[in-house]
PDB file of C-alpha atoms in Angstrom:
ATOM      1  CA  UNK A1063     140.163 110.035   6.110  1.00  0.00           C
ATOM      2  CA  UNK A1064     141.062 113.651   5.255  1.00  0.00           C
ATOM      3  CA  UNK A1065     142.263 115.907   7.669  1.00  0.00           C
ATOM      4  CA  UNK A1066     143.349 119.612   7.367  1.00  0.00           C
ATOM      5  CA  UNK A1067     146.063 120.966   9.438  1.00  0.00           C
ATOM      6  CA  UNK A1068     144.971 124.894   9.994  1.00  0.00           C
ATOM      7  CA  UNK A1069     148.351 126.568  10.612  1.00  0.00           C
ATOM      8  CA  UNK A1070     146.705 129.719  11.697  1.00  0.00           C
ATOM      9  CA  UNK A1071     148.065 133.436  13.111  1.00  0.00           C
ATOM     10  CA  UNK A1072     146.012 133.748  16.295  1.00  0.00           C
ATOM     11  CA  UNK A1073     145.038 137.392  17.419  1.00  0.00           C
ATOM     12  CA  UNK A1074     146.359 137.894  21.335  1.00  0.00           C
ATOM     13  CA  UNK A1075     143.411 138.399  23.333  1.00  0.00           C
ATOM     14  CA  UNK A1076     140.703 138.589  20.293  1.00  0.00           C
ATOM     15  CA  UNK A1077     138.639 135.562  20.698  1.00  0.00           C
ATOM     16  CA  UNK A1078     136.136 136.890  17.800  1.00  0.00           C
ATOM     17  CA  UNK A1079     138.480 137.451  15.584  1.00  0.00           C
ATOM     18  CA  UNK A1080     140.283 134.463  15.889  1.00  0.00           C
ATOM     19  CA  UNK A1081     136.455 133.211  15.271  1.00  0.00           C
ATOM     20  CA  UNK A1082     136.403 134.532  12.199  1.00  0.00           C
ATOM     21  CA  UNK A1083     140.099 133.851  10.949  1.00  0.00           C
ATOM     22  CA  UNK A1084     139.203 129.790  12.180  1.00  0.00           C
ATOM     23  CA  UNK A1085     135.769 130.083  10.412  1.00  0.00           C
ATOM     24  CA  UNK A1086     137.796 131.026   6.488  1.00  0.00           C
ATOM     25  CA  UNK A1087     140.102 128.461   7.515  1.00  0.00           C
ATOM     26  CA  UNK A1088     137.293 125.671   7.808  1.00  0.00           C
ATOM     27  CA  UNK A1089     135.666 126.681   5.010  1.00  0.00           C
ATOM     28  CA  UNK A1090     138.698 126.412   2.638  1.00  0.00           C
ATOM     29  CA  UNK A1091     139.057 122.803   4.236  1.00  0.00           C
ATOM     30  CA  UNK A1092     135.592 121.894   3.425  1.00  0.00           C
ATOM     31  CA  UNK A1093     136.265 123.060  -0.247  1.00  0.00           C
ATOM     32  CA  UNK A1094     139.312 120.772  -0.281  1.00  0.00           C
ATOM     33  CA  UNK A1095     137.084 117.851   1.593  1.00  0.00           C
ATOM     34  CA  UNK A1096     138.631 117.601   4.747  1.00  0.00           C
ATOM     35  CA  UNK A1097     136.438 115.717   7.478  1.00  0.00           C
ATOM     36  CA  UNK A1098     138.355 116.699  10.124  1.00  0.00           C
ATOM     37  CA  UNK A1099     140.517 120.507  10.761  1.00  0.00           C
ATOM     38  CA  UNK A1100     142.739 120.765  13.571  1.00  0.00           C
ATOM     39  CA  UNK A1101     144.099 123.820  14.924  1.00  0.00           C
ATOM     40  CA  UNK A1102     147.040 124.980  17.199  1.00  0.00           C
ATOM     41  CA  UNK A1103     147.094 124.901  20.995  1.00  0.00           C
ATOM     42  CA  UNK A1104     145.227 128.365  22.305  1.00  0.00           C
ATOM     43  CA  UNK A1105     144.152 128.882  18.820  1.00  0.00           C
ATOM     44  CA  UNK A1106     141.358 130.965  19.858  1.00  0.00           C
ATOM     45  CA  UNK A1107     143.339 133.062  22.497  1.00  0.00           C
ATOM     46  CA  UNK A1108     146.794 133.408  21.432  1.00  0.00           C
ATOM     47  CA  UNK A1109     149.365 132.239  23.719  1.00  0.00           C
ATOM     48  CA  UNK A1110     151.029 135.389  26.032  1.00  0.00           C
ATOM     49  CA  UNK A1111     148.071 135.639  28.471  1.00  0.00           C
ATOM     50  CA  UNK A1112     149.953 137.832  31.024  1.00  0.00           C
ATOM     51  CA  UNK A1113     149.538 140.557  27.993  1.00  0.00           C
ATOM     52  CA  UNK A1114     145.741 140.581  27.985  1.00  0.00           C
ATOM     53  CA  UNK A1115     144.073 142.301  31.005  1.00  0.00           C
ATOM     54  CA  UNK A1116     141.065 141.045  30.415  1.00  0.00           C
ATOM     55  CA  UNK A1117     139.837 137.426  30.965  1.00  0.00           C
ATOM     56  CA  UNK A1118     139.300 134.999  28.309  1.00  0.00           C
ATOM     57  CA  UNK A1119     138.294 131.731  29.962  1.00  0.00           C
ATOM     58  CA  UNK A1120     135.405 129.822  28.587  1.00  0.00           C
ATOM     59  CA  UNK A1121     133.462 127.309  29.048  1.00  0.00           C
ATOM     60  CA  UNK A1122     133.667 124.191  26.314  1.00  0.00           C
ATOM     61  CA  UNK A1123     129.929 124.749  25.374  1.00  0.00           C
ATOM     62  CA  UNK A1124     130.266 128.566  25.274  1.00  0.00           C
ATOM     63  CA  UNK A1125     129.118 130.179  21.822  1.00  0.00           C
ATOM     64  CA  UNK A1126     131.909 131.728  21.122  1.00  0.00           C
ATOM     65  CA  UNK A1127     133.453 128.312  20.642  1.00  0.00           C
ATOM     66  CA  UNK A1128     130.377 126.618  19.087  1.00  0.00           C
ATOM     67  CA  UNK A1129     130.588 129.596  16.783  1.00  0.00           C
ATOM     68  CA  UNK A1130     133.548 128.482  15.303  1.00  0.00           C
ATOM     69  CA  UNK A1131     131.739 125.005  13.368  1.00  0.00           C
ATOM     70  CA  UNK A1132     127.978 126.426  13.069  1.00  0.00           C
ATOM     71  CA  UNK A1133     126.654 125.268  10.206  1.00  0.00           C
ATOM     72  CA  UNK A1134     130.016 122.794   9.374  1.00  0.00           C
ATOM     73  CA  UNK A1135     128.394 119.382  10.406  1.00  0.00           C
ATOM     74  CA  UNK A1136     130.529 117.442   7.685  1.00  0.00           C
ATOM     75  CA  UNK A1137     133.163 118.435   9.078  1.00  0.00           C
ATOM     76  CA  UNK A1138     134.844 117.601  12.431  1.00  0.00           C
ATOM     77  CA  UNK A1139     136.924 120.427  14.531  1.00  0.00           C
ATOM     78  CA  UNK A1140     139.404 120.454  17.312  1.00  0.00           C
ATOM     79  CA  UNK A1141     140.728 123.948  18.321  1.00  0.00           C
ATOM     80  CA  UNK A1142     142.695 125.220  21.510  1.00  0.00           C
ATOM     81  CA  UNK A1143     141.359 127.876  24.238  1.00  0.00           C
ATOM     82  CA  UNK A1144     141.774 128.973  27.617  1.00  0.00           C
ATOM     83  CA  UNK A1145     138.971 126.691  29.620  1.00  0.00           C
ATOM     84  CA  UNK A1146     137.225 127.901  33.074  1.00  0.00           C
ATOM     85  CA  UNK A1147     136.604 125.188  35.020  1.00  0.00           C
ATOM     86  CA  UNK A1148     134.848 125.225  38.532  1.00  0.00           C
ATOM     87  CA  UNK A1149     137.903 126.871  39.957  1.00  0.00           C
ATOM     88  CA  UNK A1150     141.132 126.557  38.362  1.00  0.00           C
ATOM     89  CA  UNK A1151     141.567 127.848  34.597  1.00  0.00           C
ATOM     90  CA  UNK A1152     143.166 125.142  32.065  1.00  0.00           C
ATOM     91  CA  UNK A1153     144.859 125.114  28.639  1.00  0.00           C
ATOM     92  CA  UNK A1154     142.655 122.892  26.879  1.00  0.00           C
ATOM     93  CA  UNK A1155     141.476 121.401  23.021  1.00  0.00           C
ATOM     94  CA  UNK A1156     138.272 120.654  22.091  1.00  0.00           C
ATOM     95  CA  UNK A1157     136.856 118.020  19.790  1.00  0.00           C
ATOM     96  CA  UNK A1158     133.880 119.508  17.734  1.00  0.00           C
ATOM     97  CA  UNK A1159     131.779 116.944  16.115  1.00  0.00           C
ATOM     98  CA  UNK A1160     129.159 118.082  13.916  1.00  0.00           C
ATOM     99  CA  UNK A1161     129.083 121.134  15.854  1.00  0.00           C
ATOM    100  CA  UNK A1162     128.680 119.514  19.647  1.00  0.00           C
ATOM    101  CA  UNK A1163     131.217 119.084  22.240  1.00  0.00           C
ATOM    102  CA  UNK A1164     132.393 115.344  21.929  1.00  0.00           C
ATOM    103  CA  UNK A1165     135.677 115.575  24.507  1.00  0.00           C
ATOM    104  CA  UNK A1166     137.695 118.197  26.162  1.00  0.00           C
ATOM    105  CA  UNK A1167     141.503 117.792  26.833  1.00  0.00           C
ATOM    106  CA  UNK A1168     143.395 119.322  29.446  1.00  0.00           C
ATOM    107  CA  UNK A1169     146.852 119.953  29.107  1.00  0.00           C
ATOM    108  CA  UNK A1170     148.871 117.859  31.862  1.00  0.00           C
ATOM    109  CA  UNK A1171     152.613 119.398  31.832  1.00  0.00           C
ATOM    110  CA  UNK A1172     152.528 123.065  31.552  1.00  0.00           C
ATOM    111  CA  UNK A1173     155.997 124.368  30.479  1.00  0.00           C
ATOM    112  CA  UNK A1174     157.771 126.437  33.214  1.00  0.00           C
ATOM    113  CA  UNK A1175     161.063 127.911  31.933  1.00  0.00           C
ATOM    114  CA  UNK A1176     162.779 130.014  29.255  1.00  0.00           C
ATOM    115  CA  UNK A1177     159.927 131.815  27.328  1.00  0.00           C
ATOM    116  CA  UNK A1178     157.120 129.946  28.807  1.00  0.00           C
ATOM    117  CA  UNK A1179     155.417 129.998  32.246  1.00  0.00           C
ATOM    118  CA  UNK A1180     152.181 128.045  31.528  1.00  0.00           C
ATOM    119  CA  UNK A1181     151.924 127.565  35.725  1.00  0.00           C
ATOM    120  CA  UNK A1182     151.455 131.373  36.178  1.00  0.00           C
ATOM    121  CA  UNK A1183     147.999 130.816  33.812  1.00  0.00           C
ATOM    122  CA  UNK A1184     146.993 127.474  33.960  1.00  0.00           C
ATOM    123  CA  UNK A1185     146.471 124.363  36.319  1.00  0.00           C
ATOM    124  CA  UNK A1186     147.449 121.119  34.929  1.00  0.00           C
ATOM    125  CA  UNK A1187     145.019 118.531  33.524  1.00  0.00           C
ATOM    126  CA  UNK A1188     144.503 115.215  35.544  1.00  0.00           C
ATOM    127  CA  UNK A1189     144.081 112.462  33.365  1.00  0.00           C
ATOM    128  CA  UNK A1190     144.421 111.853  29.087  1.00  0.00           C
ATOM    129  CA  UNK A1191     142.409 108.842  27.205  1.00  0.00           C
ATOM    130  CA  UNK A1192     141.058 107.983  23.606  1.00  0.00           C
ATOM    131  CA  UNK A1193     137.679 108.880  22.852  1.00  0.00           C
ATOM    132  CA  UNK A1194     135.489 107.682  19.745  1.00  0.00           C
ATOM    133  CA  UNK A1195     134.205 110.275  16.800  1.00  0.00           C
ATOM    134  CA  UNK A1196     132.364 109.467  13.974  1.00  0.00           C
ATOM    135  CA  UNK A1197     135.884 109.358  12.047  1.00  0.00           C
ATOM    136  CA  UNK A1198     137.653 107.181  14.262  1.00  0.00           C
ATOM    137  CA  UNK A1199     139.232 106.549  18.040  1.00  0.00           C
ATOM    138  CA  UNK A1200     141.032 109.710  19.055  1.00  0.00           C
ATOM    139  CA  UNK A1201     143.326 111.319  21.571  1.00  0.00           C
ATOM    140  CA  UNK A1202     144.898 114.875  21.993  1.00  0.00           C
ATOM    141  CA  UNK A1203     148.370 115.478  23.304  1.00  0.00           C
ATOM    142  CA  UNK A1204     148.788 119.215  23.606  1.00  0.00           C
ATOM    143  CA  UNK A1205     152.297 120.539  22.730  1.00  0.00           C
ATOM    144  CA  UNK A1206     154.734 119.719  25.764  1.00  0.00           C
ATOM    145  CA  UNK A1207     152.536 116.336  26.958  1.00  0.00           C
ATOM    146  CA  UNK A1208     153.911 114.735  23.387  1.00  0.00           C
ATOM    147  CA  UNK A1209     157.324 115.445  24.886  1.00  0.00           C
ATOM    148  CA  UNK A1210     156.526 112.855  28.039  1.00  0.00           C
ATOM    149  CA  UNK A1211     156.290 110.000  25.538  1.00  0.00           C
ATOM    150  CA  UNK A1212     154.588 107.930  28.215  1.00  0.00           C
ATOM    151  CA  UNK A1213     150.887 110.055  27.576  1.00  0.00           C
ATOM    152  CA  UNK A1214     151.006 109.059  24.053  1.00  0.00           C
ATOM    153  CA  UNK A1215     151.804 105.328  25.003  1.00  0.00           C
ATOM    154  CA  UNK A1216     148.965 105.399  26.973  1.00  0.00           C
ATOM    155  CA  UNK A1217     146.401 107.240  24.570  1.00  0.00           C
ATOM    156  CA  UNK A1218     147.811 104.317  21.884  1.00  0.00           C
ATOM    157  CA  UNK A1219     147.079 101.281  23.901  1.00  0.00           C
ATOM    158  CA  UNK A1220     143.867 103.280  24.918  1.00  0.00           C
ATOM    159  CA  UNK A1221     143.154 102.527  21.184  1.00  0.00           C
ATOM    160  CA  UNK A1222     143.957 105.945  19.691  1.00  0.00           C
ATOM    161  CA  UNK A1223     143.859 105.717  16.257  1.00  0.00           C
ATOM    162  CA  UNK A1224     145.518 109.433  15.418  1.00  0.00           C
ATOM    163  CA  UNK A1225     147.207 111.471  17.998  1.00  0.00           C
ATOM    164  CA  UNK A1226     146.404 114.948  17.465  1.00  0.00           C
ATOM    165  CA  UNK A1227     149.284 117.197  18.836  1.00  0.00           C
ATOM    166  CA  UNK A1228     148.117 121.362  18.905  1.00  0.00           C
ATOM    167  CA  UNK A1229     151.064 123.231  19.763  1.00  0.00           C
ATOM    168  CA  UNK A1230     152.385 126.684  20.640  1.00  0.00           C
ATOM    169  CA  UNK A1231     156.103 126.117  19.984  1.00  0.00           C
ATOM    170  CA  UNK A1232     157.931 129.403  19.655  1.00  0.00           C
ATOM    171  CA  UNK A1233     161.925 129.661  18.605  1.00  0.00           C
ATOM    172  CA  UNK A1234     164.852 131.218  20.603  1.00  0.00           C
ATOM    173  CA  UNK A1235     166.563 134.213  19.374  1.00  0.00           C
ATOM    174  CA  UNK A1236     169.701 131.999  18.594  1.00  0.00           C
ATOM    175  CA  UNK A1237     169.898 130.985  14.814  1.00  0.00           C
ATOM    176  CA  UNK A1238     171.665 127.436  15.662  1.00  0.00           C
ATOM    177  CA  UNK A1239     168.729 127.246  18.696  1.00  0.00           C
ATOM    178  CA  UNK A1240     165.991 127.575  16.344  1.00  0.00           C
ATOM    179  CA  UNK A1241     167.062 124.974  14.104  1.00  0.00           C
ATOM    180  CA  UNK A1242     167.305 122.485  17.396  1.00  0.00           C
ATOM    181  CA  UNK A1243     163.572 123.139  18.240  1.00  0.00           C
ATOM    182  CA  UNK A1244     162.484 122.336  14.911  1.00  0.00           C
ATOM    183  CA  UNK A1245     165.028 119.279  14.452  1.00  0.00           C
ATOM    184  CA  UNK A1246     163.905 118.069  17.771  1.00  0.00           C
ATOM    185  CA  UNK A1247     159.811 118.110  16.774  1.00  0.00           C
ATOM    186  CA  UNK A1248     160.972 116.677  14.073  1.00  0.00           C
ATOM    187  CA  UNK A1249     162.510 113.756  16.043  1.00  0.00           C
ATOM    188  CA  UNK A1250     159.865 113.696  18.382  1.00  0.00           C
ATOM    189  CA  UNK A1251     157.340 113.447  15.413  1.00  0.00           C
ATOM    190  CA  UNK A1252     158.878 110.627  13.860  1.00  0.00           C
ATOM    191  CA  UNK A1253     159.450 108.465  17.017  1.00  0.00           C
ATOM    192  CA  UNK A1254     155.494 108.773  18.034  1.00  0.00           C
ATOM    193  CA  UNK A1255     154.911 107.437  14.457  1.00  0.00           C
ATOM    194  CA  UNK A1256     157.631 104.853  13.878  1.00  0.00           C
ATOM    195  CA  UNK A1257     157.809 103.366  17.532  1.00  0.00           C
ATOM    196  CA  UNK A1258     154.152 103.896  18.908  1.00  0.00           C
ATOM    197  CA  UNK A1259     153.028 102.583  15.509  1.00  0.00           C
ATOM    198  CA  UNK A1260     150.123 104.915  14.358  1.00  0.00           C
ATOM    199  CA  UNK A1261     149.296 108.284  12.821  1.00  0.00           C
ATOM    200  CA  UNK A1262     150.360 111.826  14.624  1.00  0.00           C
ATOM    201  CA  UNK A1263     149.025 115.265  13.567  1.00  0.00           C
ATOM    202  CA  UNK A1264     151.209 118.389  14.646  1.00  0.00           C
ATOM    203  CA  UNK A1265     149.385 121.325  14.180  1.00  0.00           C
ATOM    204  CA  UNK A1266     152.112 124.264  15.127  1.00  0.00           C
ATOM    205  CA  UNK A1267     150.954 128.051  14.816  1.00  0.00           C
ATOM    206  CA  UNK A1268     152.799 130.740  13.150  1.00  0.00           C
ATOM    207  CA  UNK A1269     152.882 134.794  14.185  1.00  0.00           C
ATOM    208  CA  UNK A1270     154.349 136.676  16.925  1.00  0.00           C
ATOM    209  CA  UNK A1271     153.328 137.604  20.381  1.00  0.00           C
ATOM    210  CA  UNK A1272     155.618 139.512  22.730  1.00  0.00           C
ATOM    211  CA  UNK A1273     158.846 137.694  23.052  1.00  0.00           C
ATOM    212  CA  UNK A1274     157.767 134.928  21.019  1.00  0.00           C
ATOM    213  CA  UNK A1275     157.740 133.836  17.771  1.00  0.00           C
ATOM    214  CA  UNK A1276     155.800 130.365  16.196  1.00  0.00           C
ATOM    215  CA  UNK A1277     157.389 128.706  12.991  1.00  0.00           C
ATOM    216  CA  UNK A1278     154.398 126.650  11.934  1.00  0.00           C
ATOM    217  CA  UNK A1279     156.239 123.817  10.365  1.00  0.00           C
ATOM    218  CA  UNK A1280     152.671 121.613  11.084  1.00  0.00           C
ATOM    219  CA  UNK A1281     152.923 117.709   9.392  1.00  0.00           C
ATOM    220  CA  UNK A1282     151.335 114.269   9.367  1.00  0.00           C
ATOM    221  CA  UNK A1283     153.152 111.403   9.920  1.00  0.00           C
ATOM    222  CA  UNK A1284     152.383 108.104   8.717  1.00  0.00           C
ATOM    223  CA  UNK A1285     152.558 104.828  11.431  1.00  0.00           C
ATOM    224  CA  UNK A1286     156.500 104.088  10.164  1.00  0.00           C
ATOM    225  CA  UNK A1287     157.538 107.479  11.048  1.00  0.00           C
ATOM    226  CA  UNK A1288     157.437 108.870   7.206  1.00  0.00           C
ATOM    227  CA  UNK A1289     155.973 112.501   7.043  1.00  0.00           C
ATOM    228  CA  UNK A1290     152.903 112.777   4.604  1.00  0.00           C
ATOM    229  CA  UNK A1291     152.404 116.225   4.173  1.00  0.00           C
ATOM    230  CA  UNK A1292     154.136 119.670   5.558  1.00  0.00           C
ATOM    231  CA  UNK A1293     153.461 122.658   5.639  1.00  0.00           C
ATOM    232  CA  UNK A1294     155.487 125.540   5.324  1.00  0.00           C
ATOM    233  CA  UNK A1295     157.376 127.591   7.503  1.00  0.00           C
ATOM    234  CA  UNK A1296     156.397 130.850   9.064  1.00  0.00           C
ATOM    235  CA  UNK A1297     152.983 131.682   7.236  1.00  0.00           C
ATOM    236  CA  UNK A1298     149.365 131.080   7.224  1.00  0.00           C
ATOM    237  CA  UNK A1299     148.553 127.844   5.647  1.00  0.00           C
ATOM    238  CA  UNK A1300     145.757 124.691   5.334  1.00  0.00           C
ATOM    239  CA  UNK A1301     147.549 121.686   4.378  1.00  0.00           C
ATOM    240  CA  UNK A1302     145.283 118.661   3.368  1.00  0.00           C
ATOM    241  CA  UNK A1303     146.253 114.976   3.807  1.00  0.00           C
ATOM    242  CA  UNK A1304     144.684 111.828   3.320  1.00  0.00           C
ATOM    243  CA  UNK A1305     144.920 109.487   6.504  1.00  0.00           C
ATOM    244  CA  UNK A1306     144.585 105.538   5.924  1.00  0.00           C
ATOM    245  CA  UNK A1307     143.739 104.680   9.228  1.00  0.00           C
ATOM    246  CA  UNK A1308     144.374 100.991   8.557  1.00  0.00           C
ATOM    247  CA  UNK A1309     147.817 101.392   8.552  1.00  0.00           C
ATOM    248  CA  UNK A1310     148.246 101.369  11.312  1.00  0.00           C
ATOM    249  CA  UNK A1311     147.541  97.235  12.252  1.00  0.00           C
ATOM    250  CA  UNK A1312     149.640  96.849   8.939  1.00  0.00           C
ATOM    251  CA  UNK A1313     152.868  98.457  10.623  1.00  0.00           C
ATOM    252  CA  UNK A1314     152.060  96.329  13.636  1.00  0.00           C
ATOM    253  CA  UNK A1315     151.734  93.489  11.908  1.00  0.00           C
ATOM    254  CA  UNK A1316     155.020  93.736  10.650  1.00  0.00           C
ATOM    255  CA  UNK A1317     156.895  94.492  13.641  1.00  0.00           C
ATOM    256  CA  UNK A1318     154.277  94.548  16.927  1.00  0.00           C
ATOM    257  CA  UNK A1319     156.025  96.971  19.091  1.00  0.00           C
ATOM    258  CA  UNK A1320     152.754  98.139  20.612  1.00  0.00           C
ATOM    259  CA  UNK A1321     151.666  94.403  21.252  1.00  0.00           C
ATOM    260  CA  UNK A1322     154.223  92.804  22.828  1.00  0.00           C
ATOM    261  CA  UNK A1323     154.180  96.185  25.489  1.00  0.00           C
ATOM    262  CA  UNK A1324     153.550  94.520  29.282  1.00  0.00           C
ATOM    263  CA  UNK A1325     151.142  97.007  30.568  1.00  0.00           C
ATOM    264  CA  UNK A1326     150.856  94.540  34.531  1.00  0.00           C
ATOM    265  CA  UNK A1327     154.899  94.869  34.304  1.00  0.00           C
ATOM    266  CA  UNK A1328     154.723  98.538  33.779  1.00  0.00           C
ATOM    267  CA  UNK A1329     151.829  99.448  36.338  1.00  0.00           C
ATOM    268  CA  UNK A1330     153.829  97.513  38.908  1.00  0.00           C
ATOM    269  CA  UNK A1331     157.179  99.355  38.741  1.00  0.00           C
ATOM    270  CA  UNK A1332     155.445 102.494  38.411  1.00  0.00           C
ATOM    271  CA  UNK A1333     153.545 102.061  41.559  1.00  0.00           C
ATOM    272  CA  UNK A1334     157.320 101.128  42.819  1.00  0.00           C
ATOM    273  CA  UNK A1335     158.971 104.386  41.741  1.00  0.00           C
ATOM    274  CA  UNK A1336     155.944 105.735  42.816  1.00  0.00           C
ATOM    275  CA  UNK A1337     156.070 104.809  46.396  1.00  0.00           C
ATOM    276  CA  UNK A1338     159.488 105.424  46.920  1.00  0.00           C
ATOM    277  CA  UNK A1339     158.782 109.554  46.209  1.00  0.00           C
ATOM    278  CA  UNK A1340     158.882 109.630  42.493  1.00  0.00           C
ATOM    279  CA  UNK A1341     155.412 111.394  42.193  1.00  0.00           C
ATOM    280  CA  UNK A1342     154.606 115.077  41.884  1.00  0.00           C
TER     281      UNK A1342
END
């Protein structure tokens, strides 16, 4: 499988020209013969809502998302935007196949300190899970879920096939601090590959926004933790990798971390640490 990794410069507040900046992207992947083209968390927002006045929720069906794969059915698309839901508003990605809504994934732990206060914007999602494409078996981790390890364990032994992980990381002002955020997705990349045994694509956006700035850095990672293709740092870029989704029961084979997990043992002192006040 091909996949492109759109490392794109999102426009605060200007969902139609993030539209348009999404729609060159996809067309440059289906040049290159991507199936599938992932893009950053909030790709078609930007990320510093408390600077746009106006509201930019949407629907997952609305056109202005549609919009963005019209015409594109050979090609699969998951993108990030600000989703209105019944009541509460959600930062959400959206799995495009062949130009219809296939699944919508809400963001469970929204990022509360330093530079980011995701709570002031957003409610959290309520559940994660694999879900089946054309391509393959599926799951999106957006940004700070792949840091709670446990979502990802979950979406794997839900059969997840390629975690998909759109993010909005941003660096410190700090030169030594910057280089920790990108060592530790680097860390964090390579565990989800090497110990939950499958395929992980980080899509990370680049540009500015008031008091933040994205370093892009997006990669695929292999199921032993290797990193396939990067790309580069601080610009604009589609990077295109070839996925062999079959490696995945070939790492396993070898050393079958994900089989010998004991999902009864787990559920059961979960529901202990549960009980005893460990839920929020």
């Amino acid at each position: 499988m091909r996949i492109a990794l759109a490392q794109l410069d999102s426009a605060l507040g200007e969902i139609d020209e993030n539209v348009r900046r999404a729609r060159e992207m996809i067309a440059e992947a289906r040049a290159r013969g991507a199936e599938l083209i992932v893009f950053p968390e909030l790709s078609l927002s930007g990320y510093s809502l408390g600077a746009v006045p106006e509201d930019i929720a949407l629907r997952a069906d609305d056109p202005a998302i549609t919009a963005v794969s019209a015409g594109t059915d050979d090609i699969d698309v998951v993108l990030g935007f600000v989703e209105q839901g019944a009541v509460h508003t959600y930062n959400s990605a959206v799995y495009l196949e062949s130009g219809r809504v296939a699944q919508v994934q809400r963001k469970t732990f929204l990022p509360t300190y330093g530079l980011f206060d995701e709570r002031k914007h957003f409610s959290p999602g309520q559940s994660l899970s694999a879900f089946d494409t054309r391509l393959g078996r599926f799951a999106m981790v957006i940004c700070n879920d792949a840091w709670q390890p446990t979502l990802s364990f979950i979406a794997v032994h839900d059969g997840a096939q390629l975690l998909i992980v759109p993010a909005c990381s941003s660096l410190p002002a700090n030169a030594e601090a910057q280089l920790q955020v990108q060592r530790d997705w680097s860390d964090l990349l390579h565990f989800h590959g090497r110990f939950l045994q499958t395929h992980v694509a980080f899509v990370n956006r680049v540009g500015s926004e008031p008091g933040m700035t994205f370093w892009g850095g997006s990669r695929a990672v292999d199921p032993w933790g290797n990193v396939l293709a990067q790309a580069p740092l601080n610009e604009p870029a589609v990077t295109v990798v070839d996925l062999d989704l079959a490696a995945a029961r070939r790492a396993r084979r070898e050393m079958p971390l994900v089989k010998e997990a004991r999902l009864g043992l787990l559920c059961r002192e979960l529901e202990r640490l549960t009980q005893a006040g460990g839920d929020l």
